[in-house]
Amino acid sequence: MGSDRTPIFLCAALLLLLVVGLFIPNWLVFLFTISMAKGLVVLGLILLMRTGLVSFGQGLYYCLGGYIVGISGQHWGITDVALVFLLVVLAATLLSSILGLLLCRYREIFFAMLTMAFSMILYGILVKSEKLGSTDGFIIAQATLFGWQPEVEASGTWIFALAVIITLVALLVMHLYFRSPMGFGGEAIRENEIRVEYLGVSPRRLIYIKYVVAAVLAAFGGAITAVAAGHVDPEMAFWATSGEFVFIALLGGTLHVAAPLVGAFLIEIIRTIALDLAPYTWQMILGGSLLLIIFFLPKGLWSLLPKRREEEGL
Amino acid sequence: MSIILETRDLAKSFGAVTAAANINVTIHEGEIVGVIGSNGAGKTTFINMVTGYLKPSQGSILFRGKEMVGLSPRQVTREGICRSFQVAQLFPELSVLENMLIACSMLGGNLFNPFSPLKTKANLQAAQAALDDYLIGEYAHAPVSTLPQGVRKLLDIAMAMVGRPSLLLLDEPTSGVAIEEKFGLMDTVIKAVINSGAASLFVEHDMEIVSRYATRVIAFYDGHIIADAHTTEALNHPQVREYIIGSELHREQAEGVRYAAN
Ligand SMILES: Nc1ncnc2c1ncn2[C@@H]1O[C@H](COP(=O)(O)OP(=O)(O)O)[C@@H](O)[C@H]1O
Ligand SMILES: [Mg+2]
């Protein structure tokens, strides 16, 4: 097997990012923060994709996470990040463990469409909610940490630091998870559910657990986005948002835990540059690059790297 | 010897088709039973019912005195009945070793430990040893989708045996396997079954294989059991000779012609 160097690599890379974050312009810090937020959502998505399921509705939890942050601050007066994030996890766990009961019975296109339907229901509700700002959404109260209120100018940096820490923990946990029997259980389900059943294991139960984990990751992503952007709106639950997560997942591939992060960062960069150069055609540029990836790199950008033996199991 | 499996009046129909009727089968501890019958006779349906994949239209299935009807395949597996499949059911994109590792972790019950790796040294060694027992160790790192049928069949059976079943149901273990490999495969499998002390029931079309490995034979015809007796007696049963062995000979001849033509 050789020793597993991925955790060290992940720690080093993210610590480096943290240091770099101190010296780069604010817009780039923000871009990194959003990439990590989206990377977390996509990390959950590839957990499902390795199980053979594509969710077109991770926007549901992304939006839920964002709105919980917003509502906690504006309506409940809770601005402490630790507490707010705890609420986010609880809300995502609660909602996904209810919806999961239904979704774990569906596969393929039916699963994809149902996940999308649920996120569009949330979108519809939010658009109709005058109190929550309808289609405009609303501004989020400034976050605090254990009673400490960072200065407004520095807030981008400390939210970035928070995102790095959450991302690092999530990547490490998911890395361990993907190597575990339960992680491989996902691939087993994708390959042959009948065999899994005859190995004494319920595919539905495994899918249920994976769905809940993916939801929590997506909610974290939404919460970070909300804190960083200082604003939420129903667009977070719109199908195009979920579609972008699928796009990032395809771009990065499922071969490495860090792939979603790299994919998300690339998308953000392409978007930023393309928006500048070609404000009306950047979606075409994104679409074109996706086509190229599907044709030439079906396993994502990661497959460009030379493959080390025995590493394919993550 | 004590009874391990007993089915009573088991029946299954699919719409107008009666796939099984009046199935009364008794299997004792450690017994090795051959099941014969032409295609469509209801052999697979019987195995599917016993393992909870199909719900019988009527009747009961007692495993060590406990009712199995209504249990799911995974519950039946946990009770100690494992099976192999007519078409091997594997994880085709994964390697042979990964297939075995997954079988070991799922049947061994350490699935819900999310933070210990699947591929520890100990797990790898155990899985490799399990493959070696079935003489497929050399294929450990090959993806299943690249393997010949014989190896897939052995892997399918080896994965079922990881559950240390007390009853193993083998659905046509030698189908799709080259003729010259059939006896070798059965030697390996039956030896492992005998060593484990499990009872076994295997579906087989080749009467030479049946008479070599089975002590008892159950003959299915059109959803019914037409003979259930000591091997030589069952194979000489007039109806068995007429309905089953006769048609198997036709089949072999037809296949022989086809092979010759190739
Ligand atoms: N799922 C099913 N739906 C409808 N008919 C079935 C199904 N499974 C089996 N049958 C029918 O039941 C009969 C017995 O099939 P099977 O048990 O597969 O036979 P064998 O394994 O002896 O070749 C056949 O007539 C077959 O067409
Ligand atoms: Mg059959």
XYZ file of C-alpha atoms and ligand atoms in Angstrom:
604
model
C 0.000 0.000 0.000
C 2.647 2.491 0.979
C 1.846 5.208 3.473
C -1.037 7.544 2.858
C 0.365 10.992 2.163
C -2.904 12.658 1.217
C -3.699 14.032 4.726
C -0.278 15.669 4.941
C -0.654 17.001 1.443
C -4.089 18.430 2.288
C -2.879 20.059 5.516
C 0.119 21.566 3.769
C -1.881 22.847 0.824
C -4.537 24.499 2.943
C -2.066 25.994 5.416
C -0.214 27.421 2.458
C -3.492 28.820 1.169
C -4.096 30.376 4.584
C -0.732 32.127 4.513
C -1.149 33.206 0.898
C -4.539 34.609 1.874
C -2.824 37.240 4.008
C -0.987 38.719 1.054
C -3.460 38.691 -1.798
C -6.066 41.304 -2.764
C -9.527 41.132 -1.231
C -11.287 40.084 -4.381
C -9.037 37.050 -4.626
C -9.572 36.177 -0.972
C -13.296 36.331 -1.610
C -12.915 34.172 -4.682
C -11.003 31.559 -2.693
C -13.627 31.623 0.038
C -16.469 31.092 -2.415
C -14.488 28.330 -4.150
C -14.104 26.515 -0.867
C -17.793 26.961 -0.095
C -18.785 25.515 -3.453
C -16.079 22.883 -3.166
C -17.755 21.638 0.011
C -21.084 21.298 -1.751
C -19.426 19.418 -4.580
C -17.567 17.186 -2.147
C -20.974 16.006 -0.950
C -22.112 15.660 -4.511
C -19.234 13.393 -5.476
C -20.034 11.260 -2.455
C -23.379 10.641 -4.133
C -21.867 10.345 -7.602
C -19.491 7.631 -6.482
C -22.620 5.784 -5.402
C -24.020 6.198 -8.902
C -26.464 8.973 -7.998
C -26.474 12.494 -9.379
C -28.310 15.122 -7.377
C -29.561 18.105 -9.309
C -30.792 19.636 -6.092
C -27.850 20.274 -3.781
C -28.917 23.904 -4.067
C -31.639 22.991 -1.585
C -29.148 22.571 1.245
C -26.824 25.242 -0.048
C -29.709 27.679 0.180
C -30.924 26.273 3.483
C -27.487 26.817 5.004
C -27.382 30.368 3.697
C -30.861 31.261 4.902
C -30.311 29.753 8.343
C -27.312 32.056 8.716
C -29.383 34.993 7.503
C -32.469 34.288 9.581
C -30.418 33.591 12.727
C -28.803 36.985 12.494
C -31.734 39.108 11.320
C -34.637 37.490 13.070
C -33.301 35.564 16.053
C -30.388 37.828 16.911
C -27.886 34.981 16.791
C -24.678 36.106 15.087
C -22.106 33.874 16.735
C -20.619 31.788 13.949
C -20.133 28.665 16.040
C -23.743 28.686 17.161
C -25.077 29.599 13.738
C -23.121 26.815 12.066
C -24.425 24.373 14.627
C -27.959 25.436 13.685
C -27.058 24.996 10.028
C -25.895 21.431 10.629
C -28.997 20.626 12.644
C -31.336 22.055 10.017
C -29.624 20.239 7.150
C -29.575 16.975 9.071
C -33.216 17.308 9.966
C -34.444 18.130 6.466
C -32.244 15.577 4.715
C -33.132 12.792 7.098
C -36.789 13.355 6.234
C -36.352 13.745 2.472
C -33.762 10.956 2.458
C -36.433 8.469 3.503
C -38.125 9.034 0.170
C -35.089 9.683 -2.000
C -33.179 6.546 -0.998
C -35.815 4.560 -2.893
C -35.075 6.222 -6.211
C -32.232 5.866 -8.686
C -30.858 7.455 -11.800
C -32.977 10.128 -13.486
C -35.766 9.750 -10.918
C -33.393 10.558 -8.097
C -31.970 13.505 -10.026
C -35.399 14.926 -10.854
C -36.755 14.500 -7.333
C -33.773 16.244 -5.771
C -34.271 19.064 -8.235
C -37.986 19.227 -7.475
C -37.331 19.637 -3.749
C -34.878 22.452 -4.309
C -37.318 24.196 -6.654
C -40.005 23.929 -3.984
C -37.742 25.821 -1.577
C -37.012 28.324 -4.324
C -40.738 28.811 -4.868
C -41.411 29.272 -1.165
C -38.623 31.829 -0.773
C -39.692 33.800 -3.823
C -43.179 34.035 -2.313
C -41.925 35.050 1.153
C -42.132 38.824 1.435
C -40.675 38.684 4.934
C -37.499 37.071 3.614
C -37.109 39.613 0.857
C -38.713 37.591 -1.914
C -36.511 37.373 -5.023
C -34.092 40.000 -3.656
C -33.214 38.034 -0.553
C -31.763 40.062 2.297
C -28.589 41.363 3.888
C -26.975 39.302 6.628
C -26.044 40.676 10.029
C -22.304 40.890 10.691
C -21.021 37.638 12.146
C -19.241 37.370 15.492
C -17.046 34.694 16.972
C -17.436 33.872 20.671
C -18.467 37.454 21.373
C -15.663 38.965 19.306
C -16.726 41.266 16.500
C -13.996 41.514 13.847
C -13.473 44.812 12.121
C -15.382 45.201 8.904
C -12.249 45.636 6.785
C -10.730 42.432 8.140
C -13.911 40.382 7.943
C -13.057 38.968 4.518
C -9.845 37.516 5.872
C -11.180 35.891 8.975
C -14.133 34.385 7.097
C -11.579 33.077 4.635
C -9.609 31.551 7.525
C -12.778 29.992 8.872
C -13.527 28.525 5.448
C -10.021 27.077 5.207
C -10.404 25.346 8.554
C -13.841 23.933 7.798
C -12.690 22.806 4.362
C -9.599 21.152 5.745
C -11.584 19.242 8.340
C -14.171 18.228 5.751
C -11.525 17.061 3.288
C -9.696 15.028 5.921
C -12.873 13.404 7.156
C -14.075 12.622 3.656
C -10.676 11.303 2.667
C -10.832 8.820 5.524
C -14.410 8.067 4.664
C -13.689 7.309 1.003
C -11.043 4.796 2.039
C -13.270 3.099 4.564
C -15.501 0.094 3.928
C -18.488 2.422 3.923
C -16.852 4.616 1.302
C -16.275 1.618 -0.934
C -19.845 0.605 -0.188
C -20.864 3.484 -2.440
C -18.961 2.073 -5.374
C -20.370 -1.342 -4.613
C -23.907 0.064 -4.810
C -23.109 1.829 -8.062
C -21.744 -1.399 -9.514
C -24.287 -3.928 -8.309
C -27.019 -3.395 -5.752
C -28.203 -6.980 -5.865
C -24.817 -8.196 -4.734
C -24.745 -5.638 -1.929
C -28.111 -6.861 -0.740
C -26.816 -10.445 -0.793
C -23.801 -9.380 1.219
C -26.247 -8.622 3.998
C -26.269 -4.851 3.606
C -29.123 -2.516 2.753
C -28.194 -0.254 -0.181
C -30.987 2.093 0.827
C -29.590 2.609 4.276
C -26.141 3.394 2.894
C -27.581 5.816 0.363
C -29.609 7.456 3.111
C -26.507 8.078 5.205
C -24.594 9.405 2.211
C -27.451 11.706 1.312
C -27.495 13.212 4.800
C -23.723 13.707 4.798
C -23.909 15.364 1.376
C -26.671 17.646 2.638
C -24.627 18.763 5.645
C -21.639 19.525 3.419
C -23.845 21.529 1.050
C -25.321 23.464 3.965
C -21.832 24.323 5.220
C -21.044 25.618 1.747
C -24.173 27.761 1.748
C -23.451 29.094 5.223
C -19.898 30.101 4.284
C -21.130 31.735 1.101
C -23.731 33.683 3.064
C -21.265 34.895 5.690
C -18.720 35.829 3.027
C -21.126 37.552 0.652
C -23.162 39.154 3.427
C -26.284 38.442 1.488
C -28.602 35.567 0.548
C -31.249 35.202 -2.122
C -33.480 32.413 -3.483
C -31.142 31.950 -6.451
C -29.128 29.678 -4.155
C -31.901 27.076 -4.478
C -32.483 27.639 -8.176
C -31.833 24.656 -10.415
C -29.042 26.458 -12.272
C -27.084 26.707 -9.012
C -27.398 22.956 -8.489
C -26.444 22.479 -12.111
C -23.270 24.417 -11.542
C -22.353 22.037 -8.712
C -22.782 19.102 -11.069
C -20.671 20.975 -13.599
C -17.882 21.471 -11.056
C -18.081 17.823 -10.057
C -17.630 16.759 -13.681
C -14.797 19.215 -14.115
C -12.891 17.984 -11.085
C -13.850 14.348 -11.343
C -14.313 11.959 -8.444
C -10.813 10.558 -8.259
C -9.504 12.719 -5.428
C -11.082 14.445 -2.422
C -9.447 17.727 -3.347
C -10.836 17.631 -6.892
C -14.047 19.550 -6.034
C -11.989 22.353 -4.566
C -9.774 22.645 -7.608
C -12.804 22.407 -9.886
C -14.680 25.099 -7.982
C -11.686 27.416 -8.032
C -11.229 26.959 -11.770
C -14.868 27.729 -12.436
C -14.720 30.871 -10.338
C -11.574 32.009 -12.124
C -12.992 31.249 -15.561
C -16.178 33.045 -14.643
C -14.379 36.112 -13.315
C -12.125 36.395 -16.329
C -14.809 35.498 -18.852
C -17.234 37.994 -17.310
C -14.611 40.659 -17.825
C -13.677 39.723 -21.358
C -17.018 38.589 -22.668
C -19.868 39.616 -20.377
C -22.546 38.124 -22.619
C -20.931 34.914 -23.729
C -19.196 33.573 -20.643
C -21.834 30.889 -20.201
C -20.953 29.675 -23.672
C -17.325 29.510 -22.665
C -18.241 27.451 -19.591
C -20.477 25.211 -21.663
C -17.753 24.719 -24.255
C -15.202 23.786 -21.636
C -17.612 21.262 -20.142
C -18.065 19.627 -23.539
C -14.315 19.351 -23.947
C -14.005 17.750 -20.533
C -16.729 15.215 -21.152
C -15.146 14.212 -24.445
C -11.492 14.214 -23.503
C -11.338 13.836 -19.727
C -14.343 11.784 -18.697
C -12.857 11.314 -15.242
C -12.204 15.006 -14.746
C -9.109 17.167 -14.631
C -7.537 14.887 -12.086
C -7.005 12.252 -14.729
C -4.417 14.581 -16.307
C -2.022 13.827 -13.476
C 0.165 10.743 -13.851
C -1.474 7.970 -11.902
C 0.402 6.394 -9.049
C -0.204 2.714 -8.555
C -2.492 1.674 -5.716
C -3.662 5.236 -5.311
C -6.877 4.894 -7.234
C -8.745 3.779 -4.119
C -8.387 7.296 -2.729
C -28.585 -35.724 10.769
C -30.729 -32.771 11.649
C -32.785 -30.847 9.156
C -31.477 -27.420 8.185
C -33.953 -26.344 5.518
C -37.507 -27.403 5.006
C -39.935 -25.936 2.512
C -43.612 -26.747 2.752
C -46.040 -26.469 -0.123
C -44.032 -23.692 -1.649
C -45.578 -22.145 -4.756
C -44.963 -19.193 -6.997
C -46.836 -17.959 -10.009
C -46.140 -15.048 -12.301
C -49.529 -14.145 -13.676
C -50.657 -17.232 -15.525
C -47.230 -18.915 -15.388
C -46.734 -21.341 -12.530
C -43.016 -21.227 -11.849
C -43.248 -23.422 -8.765
C -45.963 -25.520 -7.158
C -46.014 -27.977 -4.303
C -42.339 -27.651 -3.566
C -41.506 -29.734 -0.514
C -37.775 -29.941 -0.007
C -35.826 -31.059 3.014
C -32.107 -30.537 3.364
C -29.962 -31.875 6.186
C -26.835 -30.420 7.758
C -23.764 -30.915 5.593
C -25.679 -32.549 2.759
C -24.773 -31.884 -0.878
C -27.776 -31.927 -3.153
C -27.863 -31.628 -6.922
C -30.794 -29.939 -8.612
C -31.594 -30.771 -12.223
C -34.266 -29.694 -14.647
C -34.472 -28.115 -18.057
C -34.560 -24.386 -18.610
C -37.669 -22.800 -17.183
C -38.314 -25.682 -14.785
C -38.285 -23.386 -11.773
C -34.827 -23.995 -10.279
C -33.803 -20.353 -10.058
C -37.246 -19.402 -8.824
C -36.784 -21.884 -5.985
C -33.440 -20.339 -4.994
C -34.898 -16.844 -5.303
C -37.709 -17.747 -2.955
C -35.469 -19.365 -0.360
C -33.173 -16.336 -0.310
C -35.983 -13.795 -0.043
C -35.582 -12.308 -3.513
C -39.039 -13.510 -4.525
C -41.983 -13.753 -2.190
C -43.703 -17.119 -2.552
C -47.371 -17.085 -3.526
C -47.907 -19.610 -0.783
C -46.112 -22.015 1.511
C -43.392 -21.704 4.078
C -39.626 -21.929 4.241
C -38.159 -23.048 7.523
C -34.460 -22.581 8.082
C -33.435 -24.245 11.327
C -37.092 -24.076 12.266
C -37.342 -20.351 11.636
C -39.713 -18.941 9.033
C -37.847 -17.205 6.181
C -40.842 -16.066 4.147
C -41.116 -12.295 4.404
C -37.426 -11.722 5.095
C -35.332 -9.714 2.653
C -32.273 -11.210 0.947
C -29.982 -9.398 3.352
C -31.832 -10.765 6.358
C -31.743 -14.265 4.907
C -28.020 -13.822 4.283
C -27.553 -12.807 7.911
C -29.413 -15.952 8.990
C -26.787 -18.070 7.243
C -28.073 -18.824 3.757
C -25.794 -17.574 0.986
C -26.037 -18.050 -2.733
C -24.246 -17.700 -6.018
C -25.857 -16.591 -9.245
C -26.466 -18.091 -12.657
C -24.884 -14.915 -14.035
C -22.154 -13.923 -11.585
C -23.176 -10.817 -9.614
C -20.000 -8.828 -9.038
C -18.684 -5.273 -8.999
C -17.327 -5.235 -12.556
C -15.319 -2.002 -12.501
C -13.499 -2.953 -9.316
C -10.618 -5.380 -9.034
C -11.043 -8.965 -7.897
C -9.324 -8.110 -4.634
C -11.600 -5.111 -4.039
C -14.617 -7.288 -4.702
C -13.398 -9.686 -2.053
C -12.487 -6.897 0.380
C -15.976 -5.471 0.094
C -17.530 -8.896 0.602
C -15.382 -9.432 3.701
C -16.234 -6.047 5.183
C -19.951 -6.264 4.487
C -20.444 -9.852 5.574
C -17.957 -9.445 8.403
C -20.054 -6.614 9.806
C -17.338 -3.941 10.025
C -19.003 -1.781 7.409
C -20.169 0.932 9.768
C -16.757 1.921 10.927
C -16.261 4.925 8.695
C -12.729 5.784 9.746
C -10.743 2.586 9.481
C -9.480 2.009 5.961
C -10.788 -0.903 3.926
C -7.347 -1.738 2.636
C -5.440 -2.410 5.833
C -2.660 -4.934 5.650
C -4.700 -7.438 7.632
C -7.774 -7.006 5.440
C -5.717 -7.298 2.274
C -4.093 -10.469 3.496
C -7.399 -12.005 4.502
C -8.960 -11.163 1.161
C -5.967 -12.479 -0.750
C -6.093 -15.695 1.254
C -9.791 -16.084 0.480
C -9.014 -15.697 -3.218
C -6.159 -18.179 -2.980
C -8.527 -20.722 -1.445
C -10.506 -20.612 -4.674
C -7.397 -20.615 -6.878
C -8.069 -17.133 -8.238
C -5.404 -15.305 -6.252
C -3.378 -14.580 -9.378
C -6.197 -12.390 -10.715
C -6.342 -10.227 -7.575
C -5.491 -6.966 -9.305
C -7.418 -7.468 -12.523
C -10.708 -5.607 -12.968
C -13.547 -8.095 -12.882
C -14.845 -6.961 -16.266
C -11.712 -8.353 -17.932
C -12.001 -11.860 -16.479
C -13.077 -15.113 -18.110
C -16.395 -16.609 -16.966
C -14.777 -19.376 -14.918
C -12.942 -16.893 -12.724
C -16.048 -14.763 -12.293
C -18.071 -17.769 -11.225
C -15.438 -18.742 -8.694
C -15.268 -15.205 -7.349
C -19.052 -15.096 -7.098
C -19.013 -18.274 -5.026
C -15.980 -17.257 -2.989
C -17.718 -14.004 -2.047
C -20.816 -15.883 -0.959
C -18.708 -18.239 1.179
C -17.203 -15.318 3.108
C -20.486 -15.211 5.011
C -19.679 -18.667 6.449
C -23.138 -19.856 5.475
C -24.568 -23.043 6.851
C -26.469 -23.424 3.602
C -25.008 -22.497 0.236
C -27.219 -22.374 -2.845
C -25.310 -22.496 -6.136
C -27.255 -21.564 -9.247
C -25.544 -23.236 -12.206
C -21.981 -22.757 -10.951
C -20.520 -24.248 -14.137
C -22.679 -22.535 -16.742
C -20.651 -20.449 -19.163
C -17.470 -22.189 -18.027
C -15.399 -24.076 -20.609
C -16.050 -27.830 -20.472
C -12.495 -28.725 -19.522
C -12.661 -26.351 -16.544
C -15.969 -27.515 -15.111
C -14.635 -30.368 -12.988
C -11.766 -28.299 -11.658
C -14.175 -25.579 -10.625
C -16.528 -28.004 -8.920
C -13.612 -29.749 -7.169
C -12.523 -26.426 -5.711
C -15.979 -25.352 -4.684
C -17.174 -28.618 -3.227
C -13.945 -29.052 -1.287
C -14.410 -25.622 0.268
C -18.040 -26.370 1.063
C -17.173 -29.688 2.715
C -14.372 -28.067 4.705
C -16.727 -25.404 5.974
C -19.297 -27.984 7.022
C -22.055 -26.169 5.133
C -24.885 -27.936 3.382
C -25.098 -27.136 -0.285
C -27.539 -27.323 -3.118
C -26.265 -26.851 -6.652
C -28.128 -26.530 -9.917
C -26.408 -28.359 -12.738
C -27.190 -29.496 -16.279
C -24.254 -31.875 -16.730
C -25.249 -35.290 -15.341
C -21.635 -36.400 -14.982
C -21.010 -33.492 -12.657
C -24.217 -34.194 -10.775
C -23.338 -37.802 -10.177
C -19.789 -36.982 -9.181
C -20.625 -34.406 -6.504
C -24.208 -34.879 -5.316
C -25.307 -37.474 -2.824
C -28.908 -36.682 -3.549
C -30.739 -35.249 -6.528
C -33.909 -33.211 -6.799
C -35.426 -33.053 -10.271
C -37.624 -30.134 -11.302
C -39.996 -30.284 -14.196
C -42.418 -27.521 -15.105
C -42.456 -26.043 -11.625
C -42.892 -29.383 -9.893
C -40.535 -31.826 -8.251
C -40.714 -35.097 -10.157
C -37.978 -36.942 -8.289
C -36.114 -36.537 -5.019
C -33.851 -39.440 -4.233
C -30.343 -40.814 -3.902
C -28.335 -39.716 -6.948
C -28.225 -42.968 -8.948
C -31.842 -43.682 -8.183
C -32.977 -40.197 -9.229
C -30.945 -40.263 -12.442
C -32.529 -43.606 -13.374
C -36.028 -42.446 -12.608
C -38.057 -42.982 -15.819
C -39.585 -39.494 -15.868
C -36.232 -37.896 -15.147
C -34.706 -39.854 -18.034
C -37.487 -38.885 -20.362
C -38.073 -35.229 -19.496
C -34.708 -34.043 -18.263
C -31.781 -36.197 -19.274
C -33.243 -36.733 -22.730
C -33.594 -33.039 -23.346
C -30.165 -32.299 -21.857
C -28.710 -34.737 -24.394
C -30.475 -32.884 -27.169
C -29.085 -29.664 -25.812
C -25.566 -31.043 -25.649
C -25.818 -32.374 -29.163
C -27.075 -29.050 -30.392
C -24.226 -27.312 -28.601
C -21.783 -29.872 -29.997
C -22.921 -29.049 -33.495
C -22.531 -25.377 -32.779
C -19.042 -25.828 -31.395
C -18.102 -27.939 -34.409
C -19.428 -25.247 -36.695
C -17.252 -22.655 -35.005
N -39.531 -12.510 -12.682
C -40.275 -13.319 -13.470
N -41.390 -12.869 -14.083
C -42.128 -13.667 -14.856
N -41.865 -14.954 -15.090
C -40.766 -15.472 -14.514
C -39.900 -14.680 -13.680
N -38.898 -15.471 -13.230
C -39.109 -16.672 -13.764
N -40.226 -16.688 -14.533
C -40.777 -17.852 -15.237
O -40.823 -18.904 -14.320
C -40.436 -20.120 -14.917
C -39.264 -20.729 -14.155
O -38.119 -19.922 -14.385
P -36.727 -20.213 -13.678
O -36.968 -20.448 -12.257
O -35.818 -19.113 -14.031
O -36.265 -21.553 -14.393
P -34.873 -22.314 -14.338
O -33.964 -21.613 -13.414
O -35.213 -23.695 -13.910
O -34.353 -22.303 -15.751
C -40.129 -19.802 -16.371
O -41.268 -20.093 -17.137
C -39.864 -18.331 -16.359
O -40.203 -17.762 -17.588
Mg -32.160 -20.762 -13.764
